[in-house]
PDB file of C-alpha atoms in Angstrom:
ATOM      1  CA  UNK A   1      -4.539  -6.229 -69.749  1.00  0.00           C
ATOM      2  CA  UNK A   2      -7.028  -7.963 -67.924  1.00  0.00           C
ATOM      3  CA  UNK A   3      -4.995 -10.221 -66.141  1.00  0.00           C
ATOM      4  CA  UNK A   4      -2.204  -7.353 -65.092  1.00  0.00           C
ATOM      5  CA  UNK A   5      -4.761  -5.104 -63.598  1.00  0.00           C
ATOM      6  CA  UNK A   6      -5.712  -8.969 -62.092  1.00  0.00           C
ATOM      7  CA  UNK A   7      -2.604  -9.039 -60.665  1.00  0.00           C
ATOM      8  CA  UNK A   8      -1.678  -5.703 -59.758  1.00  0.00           C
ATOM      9  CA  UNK A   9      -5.139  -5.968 -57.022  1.00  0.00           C
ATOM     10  CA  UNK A  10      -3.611  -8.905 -55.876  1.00  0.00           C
ATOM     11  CA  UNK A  11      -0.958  -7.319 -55.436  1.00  0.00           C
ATOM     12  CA  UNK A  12      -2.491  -4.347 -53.615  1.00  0.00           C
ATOM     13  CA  UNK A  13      -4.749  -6.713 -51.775  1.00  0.00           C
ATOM     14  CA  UNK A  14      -1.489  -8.516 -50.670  1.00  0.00           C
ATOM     15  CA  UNK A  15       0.187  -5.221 -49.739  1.00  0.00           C
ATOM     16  CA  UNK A  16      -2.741  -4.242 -47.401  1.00  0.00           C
ATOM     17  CA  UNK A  17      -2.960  -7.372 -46.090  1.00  0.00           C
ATOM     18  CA  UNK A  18       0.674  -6.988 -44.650  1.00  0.00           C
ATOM     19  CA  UNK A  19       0.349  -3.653 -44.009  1.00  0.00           C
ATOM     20  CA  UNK A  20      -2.580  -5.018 -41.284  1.00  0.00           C
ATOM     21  CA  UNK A  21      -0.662  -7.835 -40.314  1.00  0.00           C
ATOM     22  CA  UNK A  22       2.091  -5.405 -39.531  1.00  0.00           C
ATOM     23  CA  UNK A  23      -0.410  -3.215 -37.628  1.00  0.00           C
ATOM     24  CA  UNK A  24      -1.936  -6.326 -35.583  1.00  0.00           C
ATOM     25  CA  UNK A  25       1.446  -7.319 -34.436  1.00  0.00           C
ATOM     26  CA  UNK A  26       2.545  -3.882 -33.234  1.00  0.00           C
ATOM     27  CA  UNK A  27      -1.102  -3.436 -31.531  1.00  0.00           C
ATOM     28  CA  UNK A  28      -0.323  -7.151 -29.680  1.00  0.00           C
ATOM     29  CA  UNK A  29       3.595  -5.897 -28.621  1.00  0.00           C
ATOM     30  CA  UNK A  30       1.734  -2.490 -27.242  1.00  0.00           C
ATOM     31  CA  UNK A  31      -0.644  -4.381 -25.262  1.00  0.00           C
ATOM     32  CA  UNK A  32       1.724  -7.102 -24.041  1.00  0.00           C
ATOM     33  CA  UNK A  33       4.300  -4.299 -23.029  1.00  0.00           C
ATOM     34  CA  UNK A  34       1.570  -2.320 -21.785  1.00  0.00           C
ATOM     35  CA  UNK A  35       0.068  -5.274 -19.765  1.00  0.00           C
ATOM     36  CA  UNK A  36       3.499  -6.007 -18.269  1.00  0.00           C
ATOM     37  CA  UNK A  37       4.062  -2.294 -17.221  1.00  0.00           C
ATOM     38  CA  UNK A  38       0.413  -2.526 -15.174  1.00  0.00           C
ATOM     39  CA  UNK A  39       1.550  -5.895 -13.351  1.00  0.00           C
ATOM     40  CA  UNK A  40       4.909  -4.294 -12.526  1.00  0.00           C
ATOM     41  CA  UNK A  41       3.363  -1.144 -11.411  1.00  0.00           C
ATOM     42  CA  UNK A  42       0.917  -3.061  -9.413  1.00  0.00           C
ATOM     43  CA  UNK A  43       3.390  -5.747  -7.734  1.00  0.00           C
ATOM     44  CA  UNK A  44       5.492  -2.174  -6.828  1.00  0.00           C
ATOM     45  CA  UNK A  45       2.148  -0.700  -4.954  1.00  0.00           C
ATOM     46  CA  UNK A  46       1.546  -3.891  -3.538  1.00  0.00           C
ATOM     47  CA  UNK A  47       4.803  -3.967  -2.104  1.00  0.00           C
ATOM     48  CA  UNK A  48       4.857  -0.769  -1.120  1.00  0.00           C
ATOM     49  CA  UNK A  49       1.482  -1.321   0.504  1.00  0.00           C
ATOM     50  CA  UNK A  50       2.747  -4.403   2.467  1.00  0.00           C
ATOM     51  CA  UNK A  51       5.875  -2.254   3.676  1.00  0.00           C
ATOM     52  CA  UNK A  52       3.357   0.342   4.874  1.00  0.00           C
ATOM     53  CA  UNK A  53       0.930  -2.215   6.615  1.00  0.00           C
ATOM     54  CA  UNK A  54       3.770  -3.802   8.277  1.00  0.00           C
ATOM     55  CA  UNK A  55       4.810   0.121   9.398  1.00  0.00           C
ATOM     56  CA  UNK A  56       1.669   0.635  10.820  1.00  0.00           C
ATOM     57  CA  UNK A  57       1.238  -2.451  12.499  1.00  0.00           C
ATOM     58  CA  UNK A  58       4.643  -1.900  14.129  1.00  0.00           C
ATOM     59  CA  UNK A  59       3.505   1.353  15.069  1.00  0.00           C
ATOM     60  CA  UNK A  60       0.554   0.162  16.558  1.00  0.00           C
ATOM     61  CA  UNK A  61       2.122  -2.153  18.791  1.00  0.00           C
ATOM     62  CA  UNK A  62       4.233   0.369  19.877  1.00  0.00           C
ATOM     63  CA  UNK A  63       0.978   2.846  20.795  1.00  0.00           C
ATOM     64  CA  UNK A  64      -0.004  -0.317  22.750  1.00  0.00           C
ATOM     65  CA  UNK A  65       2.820  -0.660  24.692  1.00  0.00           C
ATOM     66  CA  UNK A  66       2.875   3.126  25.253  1.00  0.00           C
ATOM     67  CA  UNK A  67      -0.395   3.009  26.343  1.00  0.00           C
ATOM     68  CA  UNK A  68       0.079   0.470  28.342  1.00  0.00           C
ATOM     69  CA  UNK A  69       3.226   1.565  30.322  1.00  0.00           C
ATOM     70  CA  UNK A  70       0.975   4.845  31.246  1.00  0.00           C
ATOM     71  CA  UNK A  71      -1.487   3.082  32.494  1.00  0.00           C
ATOM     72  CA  UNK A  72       1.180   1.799  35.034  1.00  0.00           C
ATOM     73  CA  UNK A  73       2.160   4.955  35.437  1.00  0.00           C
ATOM     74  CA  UNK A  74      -1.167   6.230  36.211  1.00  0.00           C
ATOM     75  CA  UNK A  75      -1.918   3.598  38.378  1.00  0.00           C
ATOM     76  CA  UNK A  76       1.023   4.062  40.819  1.00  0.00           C
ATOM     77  CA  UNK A  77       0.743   7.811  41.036  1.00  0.00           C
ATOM     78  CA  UNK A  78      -3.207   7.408  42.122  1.00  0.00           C
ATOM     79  CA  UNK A  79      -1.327   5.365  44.748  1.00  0.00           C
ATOM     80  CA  UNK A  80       1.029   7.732  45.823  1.00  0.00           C
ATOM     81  CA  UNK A  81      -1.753  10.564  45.859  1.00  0.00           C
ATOM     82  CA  UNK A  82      -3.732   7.924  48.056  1.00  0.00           C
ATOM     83  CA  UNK A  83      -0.900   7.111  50.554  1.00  0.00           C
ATOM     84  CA  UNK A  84       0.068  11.384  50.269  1.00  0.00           C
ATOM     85  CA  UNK A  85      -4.124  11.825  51.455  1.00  0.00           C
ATOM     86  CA  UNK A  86      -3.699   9.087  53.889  1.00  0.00           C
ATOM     87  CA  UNK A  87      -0.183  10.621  55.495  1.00  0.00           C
ATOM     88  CA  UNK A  88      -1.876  13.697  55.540  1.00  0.00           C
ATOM     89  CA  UNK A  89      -5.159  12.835  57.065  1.00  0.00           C
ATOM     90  CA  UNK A  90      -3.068  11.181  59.956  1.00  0.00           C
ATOM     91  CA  UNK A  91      -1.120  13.912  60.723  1.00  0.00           C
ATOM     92  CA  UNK A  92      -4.080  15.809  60.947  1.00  0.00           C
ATOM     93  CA  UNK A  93      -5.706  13.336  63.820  1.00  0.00           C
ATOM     94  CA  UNK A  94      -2.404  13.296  65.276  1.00  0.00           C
ATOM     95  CA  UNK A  95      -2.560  17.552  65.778  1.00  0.00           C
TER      96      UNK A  95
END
């Protein structure tokens, strides 16, 4: 009797044992399919992120540009309004 109540532990003992070997491996899938969701979710930010940044610097470049070609603009119609004074400041002499 001894050595089936022996046996039957060991084989309770061996049953649990599997039962947390079963548990470990499901707890290592979970965190190996959970670690591989995180990287893809982060290598889709990052991409996003790059396709944003590139956005923006195109963007930029175009406020530049913008900015720039008013500057022109601003700079030739102070000319105009100079030459317009100076027209109109001779014709007054010339009266």
């Amino acid at each position: 009797n001894d050595l089936t109540s022996l046996c039957s532990a060991k084989q309770r003992l061996k049953q649990r044992c599997e039962v947390d070997l079963a548990r470990v491996h499901a707890a290592l899938q979970h965190a190996d399919s959970d670690d591989a969701e995180t990287t893809k979710r982060y290598a889709d930010f990052r991409e996003d992120s790059e396709r944003a940044l590139a956005k923006n610097l195109d963007q930029q470049a175009q406020c530049w540009e913008s900015i720039q070609k008013l500057e022109g603009e601003l700079q030739s119609l102070g000319s105009e309004r100079f030459k317009a004074i100076q027209q109109r400041m001779e014709q007054h002499d010339k009266e």
